[in-house]
mmCIF file of C-alpha atoms in Angstrom:
data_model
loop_
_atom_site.group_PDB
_atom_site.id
_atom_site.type_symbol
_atom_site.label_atom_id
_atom_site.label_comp_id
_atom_site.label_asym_id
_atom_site.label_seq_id
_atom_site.Cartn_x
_atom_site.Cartn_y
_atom_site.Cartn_z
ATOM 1 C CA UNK V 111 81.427 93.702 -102.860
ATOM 2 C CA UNK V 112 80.697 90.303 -104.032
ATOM 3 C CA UNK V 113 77.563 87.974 -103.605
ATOM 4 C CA UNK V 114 79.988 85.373 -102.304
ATOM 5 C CA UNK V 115 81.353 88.536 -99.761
ATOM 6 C CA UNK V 116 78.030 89.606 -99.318
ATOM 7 C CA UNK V 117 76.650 86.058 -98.014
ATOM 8 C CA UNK V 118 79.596 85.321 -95.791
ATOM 9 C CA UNK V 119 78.770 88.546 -94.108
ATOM 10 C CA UNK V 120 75.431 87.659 -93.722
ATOM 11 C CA UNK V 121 76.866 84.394 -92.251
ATOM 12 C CA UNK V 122 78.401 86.335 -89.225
ATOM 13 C CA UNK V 123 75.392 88.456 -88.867
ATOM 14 C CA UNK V 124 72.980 85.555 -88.458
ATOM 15 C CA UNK V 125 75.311 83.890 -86.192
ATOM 16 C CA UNK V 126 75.313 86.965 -83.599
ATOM 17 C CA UNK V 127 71.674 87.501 -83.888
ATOM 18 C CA UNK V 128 70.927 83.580 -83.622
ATOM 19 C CA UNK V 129 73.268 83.641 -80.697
ATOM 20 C CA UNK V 130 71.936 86.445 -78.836
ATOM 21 C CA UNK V 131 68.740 84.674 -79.458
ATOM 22 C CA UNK V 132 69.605 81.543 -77.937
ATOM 23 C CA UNK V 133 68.450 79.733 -81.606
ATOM 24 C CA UNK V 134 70.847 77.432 -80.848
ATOM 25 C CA UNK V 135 70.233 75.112 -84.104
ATOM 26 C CA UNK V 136 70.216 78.235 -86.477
ATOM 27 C CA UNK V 137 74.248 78.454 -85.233
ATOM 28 C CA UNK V 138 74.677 74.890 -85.614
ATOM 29 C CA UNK V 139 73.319 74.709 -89.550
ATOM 30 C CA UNK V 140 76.187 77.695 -89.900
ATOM 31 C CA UNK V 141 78.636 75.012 -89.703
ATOM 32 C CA UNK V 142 79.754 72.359 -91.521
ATOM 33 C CA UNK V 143 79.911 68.724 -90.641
ATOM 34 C CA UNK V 144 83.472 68.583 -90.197
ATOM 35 C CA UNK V 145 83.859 71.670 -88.917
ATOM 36 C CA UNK V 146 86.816 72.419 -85.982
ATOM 37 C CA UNK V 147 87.381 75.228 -83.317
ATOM 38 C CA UNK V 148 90.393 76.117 -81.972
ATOM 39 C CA UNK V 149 90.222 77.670 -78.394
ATOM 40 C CA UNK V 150 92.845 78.306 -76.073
ATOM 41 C CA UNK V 151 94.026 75.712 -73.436
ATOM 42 C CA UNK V 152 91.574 72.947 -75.384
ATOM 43 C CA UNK V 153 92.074 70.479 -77.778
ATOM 44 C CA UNK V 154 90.391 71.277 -81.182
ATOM 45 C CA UNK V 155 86.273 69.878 -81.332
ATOM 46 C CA UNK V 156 83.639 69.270 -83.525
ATOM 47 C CA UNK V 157 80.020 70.634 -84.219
ATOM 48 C CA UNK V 158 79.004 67.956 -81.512
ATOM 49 C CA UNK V 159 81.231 69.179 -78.243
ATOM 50 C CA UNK V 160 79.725 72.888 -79.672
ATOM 51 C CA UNK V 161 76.386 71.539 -79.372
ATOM 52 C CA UNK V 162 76.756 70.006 -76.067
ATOM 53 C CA UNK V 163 78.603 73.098 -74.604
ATOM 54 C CA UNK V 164 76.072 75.143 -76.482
ATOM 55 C CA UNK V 165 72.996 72.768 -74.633
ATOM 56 C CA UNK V 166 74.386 73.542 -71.005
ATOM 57 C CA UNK V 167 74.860 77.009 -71.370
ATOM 58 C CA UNK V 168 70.845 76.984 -69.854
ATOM 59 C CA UNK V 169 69.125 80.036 -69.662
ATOM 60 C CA UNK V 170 72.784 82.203 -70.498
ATOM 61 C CA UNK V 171 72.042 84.918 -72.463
ATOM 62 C CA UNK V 172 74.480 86.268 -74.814
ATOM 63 C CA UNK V 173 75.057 89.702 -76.346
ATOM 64 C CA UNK V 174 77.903 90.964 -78.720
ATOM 65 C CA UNK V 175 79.674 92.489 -81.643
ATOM 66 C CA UNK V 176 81.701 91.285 -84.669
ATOM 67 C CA UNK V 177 83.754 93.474 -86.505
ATOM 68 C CA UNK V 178 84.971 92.065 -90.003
ATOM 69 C CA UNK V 179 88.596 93.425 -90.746
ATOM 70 C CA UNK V 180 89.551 91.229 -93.379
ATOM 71 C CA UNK V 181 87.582 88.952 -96.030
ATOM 72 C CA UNK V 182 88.928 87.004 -98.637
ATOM 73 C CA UNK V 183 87.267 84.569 -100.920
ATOM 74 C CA UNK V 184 89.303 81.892 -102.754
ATOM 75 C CA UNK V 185 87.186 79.819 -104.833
ATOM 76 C CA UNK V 186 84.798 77.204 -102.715
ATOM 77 C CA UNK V 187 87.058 79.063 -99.700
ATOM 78 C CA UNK V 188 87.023 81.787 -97.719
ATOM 79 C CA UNK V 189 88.700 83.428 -94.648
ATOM 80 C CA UNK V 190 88.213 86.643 -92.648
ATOM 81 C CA UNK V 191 89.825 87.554 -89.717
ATOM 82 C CA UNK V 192 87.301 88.960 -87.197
ATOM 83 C CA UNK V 193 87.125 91.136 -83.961
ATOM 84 C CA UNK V 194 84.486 89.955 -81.489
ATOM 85 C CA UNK V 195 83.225 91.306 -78.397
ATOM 86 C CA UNK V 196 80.722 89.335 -75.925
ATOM 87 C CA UNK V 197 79.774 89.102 -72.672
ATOM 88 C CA UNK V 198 77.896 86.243 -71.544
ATOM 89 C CA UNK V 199 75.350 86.721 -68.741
ATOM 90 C CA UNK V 200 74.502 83.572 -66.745
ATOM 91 C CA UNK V 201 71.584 83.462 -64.833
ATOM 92 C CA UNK V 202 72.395 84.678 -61.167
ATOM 93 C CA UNK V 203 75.756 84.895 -61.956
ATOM 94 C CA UNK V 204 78.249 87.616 -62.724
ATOM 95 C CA UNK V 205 78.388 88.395 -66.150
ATOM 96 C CA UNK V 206 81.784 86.978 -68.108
ATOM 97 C CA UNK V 207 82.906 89.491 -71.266
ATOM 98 C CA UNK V 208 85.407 88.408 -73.330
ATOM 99 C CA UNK V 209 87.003 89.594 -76.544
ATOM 100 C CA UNK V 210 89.986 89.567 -79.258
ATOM 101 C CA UNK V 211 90.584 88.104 -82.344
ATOM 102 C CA UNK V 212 89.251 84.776 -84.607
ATOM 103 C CA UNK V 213 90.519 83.782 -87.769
ATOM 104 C CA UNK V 214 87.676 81.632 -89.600
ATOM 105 C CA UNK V 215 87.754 79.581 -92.931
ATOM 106 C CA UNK V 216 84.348 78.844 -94.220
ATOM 107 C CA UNK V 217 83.526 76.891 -97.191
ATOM 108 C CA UNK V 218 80.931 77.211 -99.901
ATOM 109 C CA UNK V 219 78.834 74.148 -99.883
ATOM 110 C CA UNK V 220 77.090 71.960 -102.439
ATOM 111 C CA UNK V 221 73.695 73.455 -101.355
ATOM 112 C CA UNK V 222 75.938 76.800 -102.604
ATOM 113 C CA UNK V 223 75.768 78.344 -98.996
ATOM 114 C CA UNK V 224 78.851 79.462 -97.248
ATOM 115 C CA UNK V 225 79.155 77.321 -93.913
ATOM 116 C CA UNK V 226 82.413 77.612 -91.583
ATOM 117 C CA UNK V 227 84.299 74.958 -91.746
ATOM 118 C CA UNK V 228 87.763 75.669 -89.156
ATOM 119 C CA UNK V 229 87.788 78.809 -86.475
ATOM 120 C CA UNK V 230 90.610 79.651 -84.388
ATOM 121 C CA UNK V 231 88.865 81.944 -81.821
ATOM 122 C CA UNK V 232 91.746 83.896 -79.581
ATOM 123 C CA UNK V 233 88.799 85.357 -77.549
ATOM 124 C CA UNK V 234 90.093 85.974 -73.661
ATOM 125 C CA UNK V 235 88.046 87.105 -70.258
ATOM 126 C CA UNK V 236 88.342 91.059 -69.701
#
């Protein structure tokens, strides 16, 4: 494995553990400026409409897996093709799990950290 492998799988693993922390700014400095998601039934959005949905989750508390099937580095570029499973436990509410596929590009930065950059998350409610 290569350091550039070896940091964008540290990537994922800080972004699971920040998440199920609720560090909500560790996740944010994951991403890059420009960076777009791709969700189901939404138009694509920015690090700022993450951050907002991210602020009005509350008190949710998040736990889940990632499963790396694929990695590819190409240069300043990446992608790997993921399989996450989460469930999402809002206070005094019934818990929501959902799970499937994301395909994620993430770039290597000037800083020389690897940040994503687009995500096309295909996760749906079980």
């Amino acid at each position: 494995m290569t350091d550039d492998e070896t940091a964008i799988r540290q990537v994922v693993e800080t972004w699971m553990s920040a998440s199920k922390a609720g560090d909500h700014a560790t996740v944010l400095s994951l991403m890059t400026e420009d960076v777009i998601f791709m969700v189901p039934g939404q138009e694509p959005f920015g690090k700022q409409a993450f951050a907002a949905a991210s602020k009005s989750m509350g008190d949710t508390r998040i736990e889940g897996s990632s499963e790396i099937l694929e990695l590819q580095v190409l240069g300043d570029w990446a992608f790997l093709r993921n399989r996450i499973d989460m469930t999402a436990f809002p206070p005094g509410n019934t818990p929501v799990r959902r799970s499937g596929y994301t395909l994620t590009l993430l770039r290597k930065e000037a800083d020389g950290r690897w940040r994503l950059a687009r995500d096309a998350n295909l996760l749906t409610q079980r």
